[in-house]
Short mmCIF file of C-alpha atoms in Angstrom, two decimals:
data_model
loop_
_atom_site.label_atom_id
_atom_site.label_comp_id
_atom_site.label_asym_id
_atom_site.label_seq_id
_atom_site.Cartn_x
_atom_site.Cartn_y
_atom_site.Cartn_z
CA UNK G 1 96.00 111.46 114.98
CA UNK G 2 92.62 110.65 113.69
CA UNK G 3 92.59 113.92 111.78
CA UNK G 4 93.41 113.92 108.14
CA UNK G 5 95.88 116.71 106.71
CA UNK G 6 95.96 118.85 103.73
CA UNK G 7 97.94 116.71 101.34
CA UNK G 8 99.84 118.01 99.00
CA UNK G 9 100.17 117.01 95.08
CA UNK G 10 102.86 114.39 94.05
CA UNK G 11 103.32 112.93 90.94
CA UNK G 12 103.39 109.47 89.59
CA UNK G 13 106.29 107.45 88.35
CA UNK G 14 104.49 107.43 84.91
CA UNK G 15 105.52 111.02 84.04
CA UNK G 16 109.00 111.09 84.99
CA UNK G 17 109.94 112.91 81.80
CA UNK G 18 108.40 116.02 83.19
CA UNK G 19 109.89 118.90 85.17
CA UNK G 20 107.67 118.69 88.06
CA UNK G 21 108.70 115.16 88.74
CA UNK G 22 112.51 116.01 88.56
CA UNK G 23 111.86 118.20 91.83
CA UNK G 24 110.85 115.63 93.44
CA UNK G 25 112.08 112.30 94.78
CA UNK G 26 110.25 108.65 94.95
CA UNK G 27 111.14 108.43 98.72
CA UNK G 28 109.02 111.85 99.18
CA UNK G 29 112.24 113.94 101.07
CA UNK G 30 112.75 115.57 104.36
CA UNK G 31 111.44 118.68 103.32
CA UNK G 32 108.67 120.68 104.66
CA UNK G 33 107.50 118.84 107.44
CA UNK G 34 105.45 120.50 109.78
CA UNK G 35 107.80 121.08 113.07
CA UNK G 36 106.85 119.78 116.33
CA UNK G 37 106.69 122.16 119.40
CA UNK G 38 110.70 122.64 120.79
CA UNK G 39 111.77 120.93 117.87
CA UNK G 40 113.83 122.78 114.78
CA UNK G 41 114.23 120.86 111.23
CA UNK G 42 117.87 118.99 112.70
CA UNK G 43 115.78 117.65 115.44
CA UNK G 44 112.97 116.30 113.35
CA UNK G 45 115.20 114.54 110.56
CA UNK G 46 117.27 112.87 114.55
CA UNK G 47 113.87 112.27 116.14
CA UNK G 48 112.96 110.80 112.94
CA UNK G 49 116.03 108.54 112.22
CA UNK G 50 115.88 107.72 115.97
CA UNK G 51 112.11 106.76 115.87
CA UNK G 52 111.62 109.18 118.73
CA UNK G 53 108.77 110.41 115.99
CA UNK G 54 106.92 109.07 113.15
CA UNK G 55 104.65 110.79 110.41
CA UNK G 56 101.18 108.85 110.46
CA UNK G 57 98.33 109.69 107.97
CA UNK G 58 95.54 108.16 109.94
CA UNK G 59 95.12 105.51 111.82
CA UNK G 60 91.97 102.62 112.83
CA UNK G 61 90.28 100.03 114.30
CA UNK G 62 89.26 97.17 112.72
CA UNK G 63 88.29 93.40 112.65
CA UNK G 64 89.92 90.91 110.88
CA UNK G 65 91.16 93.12 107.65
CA UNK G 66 94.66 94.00 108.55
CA UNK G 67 95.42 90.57 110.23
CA UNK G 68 93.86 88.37 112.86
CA UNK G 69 90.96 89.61 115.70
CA UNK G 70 90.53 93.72 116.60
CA UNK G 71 93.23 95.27 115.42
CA UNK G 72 94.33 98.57 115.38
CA UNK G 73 96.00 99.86 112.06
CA UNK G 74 98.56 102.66 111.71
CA UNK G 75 98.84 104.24 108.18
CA UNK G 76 102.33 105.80 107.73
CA UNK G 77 103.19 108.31 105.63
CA UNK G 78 105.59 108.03 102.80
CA UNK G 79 105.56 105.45 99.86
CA UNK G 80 109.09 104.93 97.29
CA UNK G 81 106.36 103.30 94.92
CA UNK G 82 103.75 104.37 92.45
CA UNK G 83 101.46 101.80 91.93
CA UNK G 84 98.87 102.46 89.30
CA UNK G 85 96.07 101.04 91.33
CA UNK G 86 97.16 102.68 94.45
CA UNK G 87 93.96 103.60 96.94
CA UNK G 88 95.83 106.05 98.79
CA UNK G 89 98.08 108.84 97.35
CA UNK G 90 97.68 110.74 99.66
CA UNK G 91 99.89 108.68 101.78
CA UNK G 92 102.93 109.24 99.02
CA UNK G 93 104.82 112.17 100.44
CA UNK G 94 106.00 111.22 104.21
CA UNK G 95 106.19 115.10 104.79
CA UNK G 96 102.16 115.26 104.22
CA UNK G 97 101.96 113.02 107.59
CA UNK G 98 101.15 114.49 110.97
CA UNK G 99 104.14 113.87 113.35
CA UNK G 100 103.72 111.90 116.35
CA UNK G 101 105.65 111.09 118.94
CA UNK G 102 106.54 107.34 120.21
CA UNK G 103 105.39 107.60 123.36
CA UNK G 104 102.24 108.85 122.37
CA UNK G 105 101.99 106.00 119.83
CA UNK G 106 103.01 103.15 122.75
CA UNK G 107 100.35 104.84 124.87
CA UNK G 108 97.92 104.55 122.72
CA UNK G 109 98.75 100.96 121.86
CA UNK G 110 98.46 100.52 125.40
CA UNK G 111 94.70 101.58 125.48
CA UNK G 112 93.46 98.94 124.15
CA UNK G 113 95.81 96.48 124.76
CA UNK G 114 93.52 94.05 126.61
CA UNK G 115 91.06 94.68 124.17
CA UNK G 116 93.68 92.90 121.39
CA UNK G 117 94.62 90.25 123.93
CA UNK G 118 90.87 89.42 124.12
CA UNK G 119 90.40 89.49 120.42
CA UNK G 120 93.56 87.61 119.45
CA UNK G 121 94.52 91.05 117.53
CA UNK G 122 96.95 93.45 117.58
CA UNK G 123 98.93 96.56 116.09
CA UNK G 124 99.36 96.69 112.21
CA UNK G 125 101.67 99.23 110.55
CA UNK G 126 100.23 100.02 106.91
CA UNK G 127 100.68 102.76 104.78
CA UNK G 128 101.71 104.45 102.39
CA UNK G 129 105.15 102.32 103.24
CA UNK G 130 105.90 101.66 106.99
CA UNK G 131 108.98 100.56 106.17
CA UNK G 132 110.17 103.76 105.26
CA UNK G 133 110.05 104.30 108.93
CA UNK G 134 111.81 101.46 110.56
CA UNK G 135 113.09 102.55 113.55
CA UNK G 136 109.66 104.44 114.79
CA UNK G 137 107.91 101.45 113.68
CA UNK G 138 110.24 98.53 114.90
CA UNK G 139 110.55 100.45 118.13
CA UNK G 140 106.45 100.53 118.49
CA UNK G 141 106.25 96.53 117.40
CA UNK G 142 109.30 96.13 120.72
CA UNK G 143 107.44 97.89 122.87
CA UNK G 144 103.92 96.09 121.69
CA UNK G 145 105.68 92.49 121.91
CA UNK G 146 106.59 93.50 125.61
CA UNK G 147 103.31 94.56 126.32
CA UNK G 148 102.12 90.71 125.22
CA UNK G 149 100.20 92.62 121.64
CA UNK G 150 100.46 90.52 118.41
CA UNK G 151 101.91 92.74 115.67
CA UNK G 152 102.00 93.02 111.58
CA UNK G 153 103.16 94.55 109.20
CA UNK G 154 101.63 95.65 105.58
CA UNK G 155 104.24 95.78 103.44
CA UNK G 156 105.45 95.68 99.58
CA UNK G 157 109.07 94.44 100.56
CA UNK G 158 110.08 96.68 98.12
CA UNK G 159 112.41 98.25 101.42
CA UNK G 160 114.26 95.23 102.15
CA UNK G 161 117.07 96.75 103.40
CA UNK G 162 115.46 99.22 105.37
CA UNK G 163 114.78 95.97 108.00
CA UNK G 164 117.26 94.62 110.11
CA UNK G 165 117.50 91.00 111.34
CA UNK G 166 116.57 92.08 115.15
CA UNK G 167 114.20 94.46 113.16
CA UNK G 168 111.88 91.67 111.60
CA UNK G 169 112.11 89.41 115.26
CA UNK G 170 109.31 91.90 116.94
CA UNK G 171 107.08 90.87 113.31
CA UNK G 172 104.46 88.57 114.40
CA UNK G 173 102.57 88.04 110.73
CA UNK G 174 103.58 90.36 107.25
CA UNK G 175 100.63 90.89 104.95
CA UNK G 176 102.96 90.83 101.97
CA UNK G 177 102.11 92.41 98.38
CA UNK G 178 103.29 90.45 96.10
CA UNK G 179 102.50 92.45 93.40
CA UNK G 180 104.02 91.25 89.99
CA UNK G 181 105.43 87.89 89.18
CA UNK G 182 108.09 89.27 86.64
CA UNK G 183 110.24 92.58 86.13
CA UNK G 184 109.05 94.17 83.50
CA UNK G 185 105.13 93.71 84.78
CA UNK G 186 106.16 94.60 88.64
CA UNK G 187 108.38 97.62 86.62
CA UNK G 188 104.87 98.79 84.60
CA UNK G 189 102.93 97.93 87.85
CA UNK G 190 104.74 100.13 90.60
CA UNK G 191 107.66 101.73 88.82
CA UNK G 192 109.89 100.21 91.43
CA UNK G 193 111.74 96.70 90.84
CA UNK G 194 110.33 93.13 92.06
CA UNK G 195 113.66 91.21 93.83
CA UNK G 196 113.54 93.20 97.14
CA UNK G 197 110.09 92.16 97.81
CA UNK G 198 111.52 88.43 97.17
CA UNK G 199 114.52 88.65 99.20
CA UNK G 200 112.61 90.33 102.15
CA UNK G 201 109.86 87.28 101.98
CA UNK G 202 112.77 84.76 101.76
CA UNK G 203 114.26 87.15 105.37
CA UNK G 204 110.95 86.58 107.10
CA UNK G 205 110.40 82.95 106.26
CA UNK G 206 113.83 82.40 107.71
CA UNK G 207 113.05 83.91 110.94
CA UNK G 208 109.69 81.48 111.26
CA UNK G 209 107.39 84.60 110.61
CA UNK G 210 104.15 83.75 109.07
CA UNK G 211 103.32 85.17 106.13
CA UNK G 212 99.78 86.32 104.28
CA UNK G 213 100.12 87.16 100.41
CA UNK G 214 98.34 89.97 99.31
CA UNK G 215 98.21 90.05 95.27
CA UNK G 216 95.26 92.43 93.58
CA UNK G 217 94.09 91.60 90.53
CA UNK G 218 93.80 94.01 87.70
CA UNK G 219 92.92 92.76 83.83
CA UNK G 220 95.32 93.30 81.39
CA UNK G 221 97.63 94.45 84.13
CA UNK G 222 98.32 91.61 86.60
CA UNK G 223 95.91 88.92 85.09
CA UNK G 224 98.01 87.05 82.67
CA UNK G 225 98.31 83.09 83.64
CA UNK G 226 101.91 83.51 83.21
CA UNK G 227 102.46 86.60 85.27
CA UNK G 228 100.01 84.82 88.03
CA UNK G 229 102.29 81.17 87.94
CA UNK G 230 105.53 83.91 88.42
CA UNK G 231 103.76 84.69 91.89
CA UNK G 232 103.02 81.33 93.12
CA UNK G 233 106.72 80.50 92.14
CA UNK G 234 107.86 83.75 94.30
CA UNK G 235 105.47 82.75 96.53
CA UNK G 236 106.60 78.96 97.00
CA UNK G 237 110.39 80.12 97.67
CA UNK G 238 108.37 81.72 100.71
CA UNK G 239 108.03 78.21 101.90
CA UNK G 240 105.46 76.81 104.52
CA UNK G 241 105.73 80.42 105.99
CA UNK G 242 102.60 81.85 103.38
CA UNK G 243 99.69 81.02 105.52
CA UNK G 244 97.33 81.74 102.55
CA UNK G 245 96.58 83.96 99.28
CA UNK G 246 94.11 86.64 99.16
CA UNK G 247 93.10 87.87 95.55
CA UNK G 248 92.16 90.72 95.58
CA UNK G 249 89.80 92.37 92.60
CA UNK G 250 91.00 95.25 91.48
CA UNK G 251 88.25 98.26 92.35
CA UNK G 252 87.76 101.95 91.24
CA UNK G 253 87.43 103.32 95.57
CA UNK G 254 90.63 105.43 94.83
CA UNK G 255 89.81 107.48 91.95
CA UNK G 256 88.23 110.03 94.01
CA UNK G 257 91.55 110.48 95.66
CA UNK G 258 93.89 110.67 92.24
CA UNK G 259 91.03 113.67 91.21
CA UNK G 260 90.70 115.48 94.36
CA UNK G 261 94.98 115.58 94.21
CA UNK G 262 94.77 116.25 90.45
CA UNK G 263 97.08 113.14 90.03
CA UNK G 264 96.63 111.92 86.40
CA UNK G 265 94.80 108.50 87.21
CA UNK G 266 96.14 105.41 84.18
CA UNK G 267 93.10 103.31 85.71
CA UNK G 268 90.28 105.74 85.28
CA UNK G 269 88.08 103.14 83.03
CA UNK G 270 89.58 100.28 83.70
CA UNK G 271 86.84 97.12 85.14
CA UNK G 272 87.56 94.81 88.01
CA UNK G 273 87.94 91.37 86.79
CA UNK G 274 84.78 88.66 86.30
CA UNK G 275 83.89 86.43 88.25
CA UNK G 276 85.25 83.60 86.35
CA UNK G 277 88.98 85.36 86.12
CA UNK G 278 88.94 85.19 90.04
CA UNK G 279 88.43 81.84 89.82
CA UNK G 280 90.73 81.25 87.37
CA UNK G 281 93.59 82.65 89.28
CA UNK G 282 92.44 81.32 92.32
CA UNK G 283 92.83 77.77 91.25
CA UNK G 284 96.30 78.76 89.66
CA UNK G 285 97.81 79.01 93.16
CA UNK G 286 95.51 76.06 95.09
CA UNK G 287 97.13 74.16 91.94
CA UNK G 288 100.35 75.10 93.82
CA UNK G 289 99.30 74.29 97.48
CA UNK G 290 98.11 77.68 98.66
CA UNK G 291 95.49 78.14 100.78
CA UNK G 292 93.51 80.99 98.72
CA UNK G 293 90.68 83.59 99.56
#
């Protein structure tokens, strides 16, 4: 699983005018996949549906990035959005994954199981967007919870629906990116649309899942005051369930990745922010009760 595949190009929401993108789809298709041994392309798109398989990019191990203690994280394959700042587009195109098998997931799970105990981690399902595989990744977070592992999802929402009630009872923690505070910004942002991500924070805080708010900061993207107060708002509907905020400065790591795909990049000079605009948004949401980092 550890081995990283030859990804293909995709292309970003910003040039949906063209040709290219119109043979293509946001959700990244069923086409193409690479077939597992004894399986033809009907039994992928069942094993699939099933969550007998999932298509993983990579996965990790980690401390304390992707949630609480040693942790390891699982980076699906397959994203419906195309965010501007996005580290990973290679991840886009769920086809581009490497199949793998649910038992071979649980078993590795299972590896280092007591390590996680130990640790107070766990499993975390990242991506790309996990939740574009809900039944390989609920049925992974089932077995984990029986196995006594703390999991967590990374998530944009933005797949609401994709989650079931009995789906989102096996979610220990959701790092959630809350991305925009408004439409039109969260529209310019991603190319996708902001009230999923809402309504599936509103599902989770509901269930008494704990929540960690993941919102990057980019200037003259994501930094205006009132774009920042529209996510504390969002944020505050969320209830005691956000544990805390993490702001996250907007870096250039991902570039190399947009080039190397030859994926026009609409960030290529853009600056992370100063010091003092960090601040400044930080003490926007403490001025709302957040705990912030």
């Amino acid at each position: 699983m550890s081995e990283i595949a030859q990804f293909r190009t995709t292309t970003r929401h910003m040039l949906k005018g063209s040709k290219a993108y119109a043979s293509q789809t946001l959700m990244g298709g069923l086409s193409g996949f690479e077939s597992p041994i004894g399986m033809d392309r009907r039994d992928r798109i069942n094993a699939l549906k099933s969550g007998d398989i999932g298509f993983v990019h990579s996965w990790d191990i980690n401390t304390s990035v992707d949630g609480p203690g040693t942790r390891m994280t699982v980076f699906m394959s397959g994203c419906p959005l195309r965010c501007q700042y996005c580290q990973n587009p290679d991840t886009w195109k769920m086809r581009d994954g490497k199949p793998v098998y649910l038992e071979a997931m649980i078993k590795k799970i299972d590896r280092y199981a007591d390590l996680f105990k130990a640790t107070g981690g766990g499993i975390t399902f990242s991506g790309g967007e996990s939740m574009m595989q809900p039944a390989f990744v609920s049925r992974v977070f089932r077995a984990s919870k029986e196995m006594g592992v703390h999991t967590c999802l990374d998530t944009s929402g933005f797949l609401n629906r994709n989650y079931t009630d009995e789906m989102i009872d096996d979610i220990d923690l959701c790092l959630l990116d809350v991305k925009s505070g408004d439409e039109e910004t969260y529209r310019i942002v991603t190319g996708g649309v902001l009230q999923p991500t809402i309504d599936f924070g509103q599902r989770l805080a509901k269930a008494g899942k704990k929540i960690w708010i993941r919102f990057v900061l980019v200037p003259d993207l994501t930094s205006a005051e009132e774009n920042v107060e529209n996510v504390a708002k969002i944020c505050e509907t969320f209830g005691d369930a956000v544990e805390h905020i993490d702001v996250l400065p907007f870096h250039q790591l991902g570039r190399p990745k947009w080039h190397e795909l030859r994926i026009p990049y609409p960030l290529e000079d853009q600056k992370g922010p100063s010091a003092a605009m960090k601040q400044r948004v930080m003490d926007q949401f403490r001025s709302h009760g957040f705990v912030v980092y």
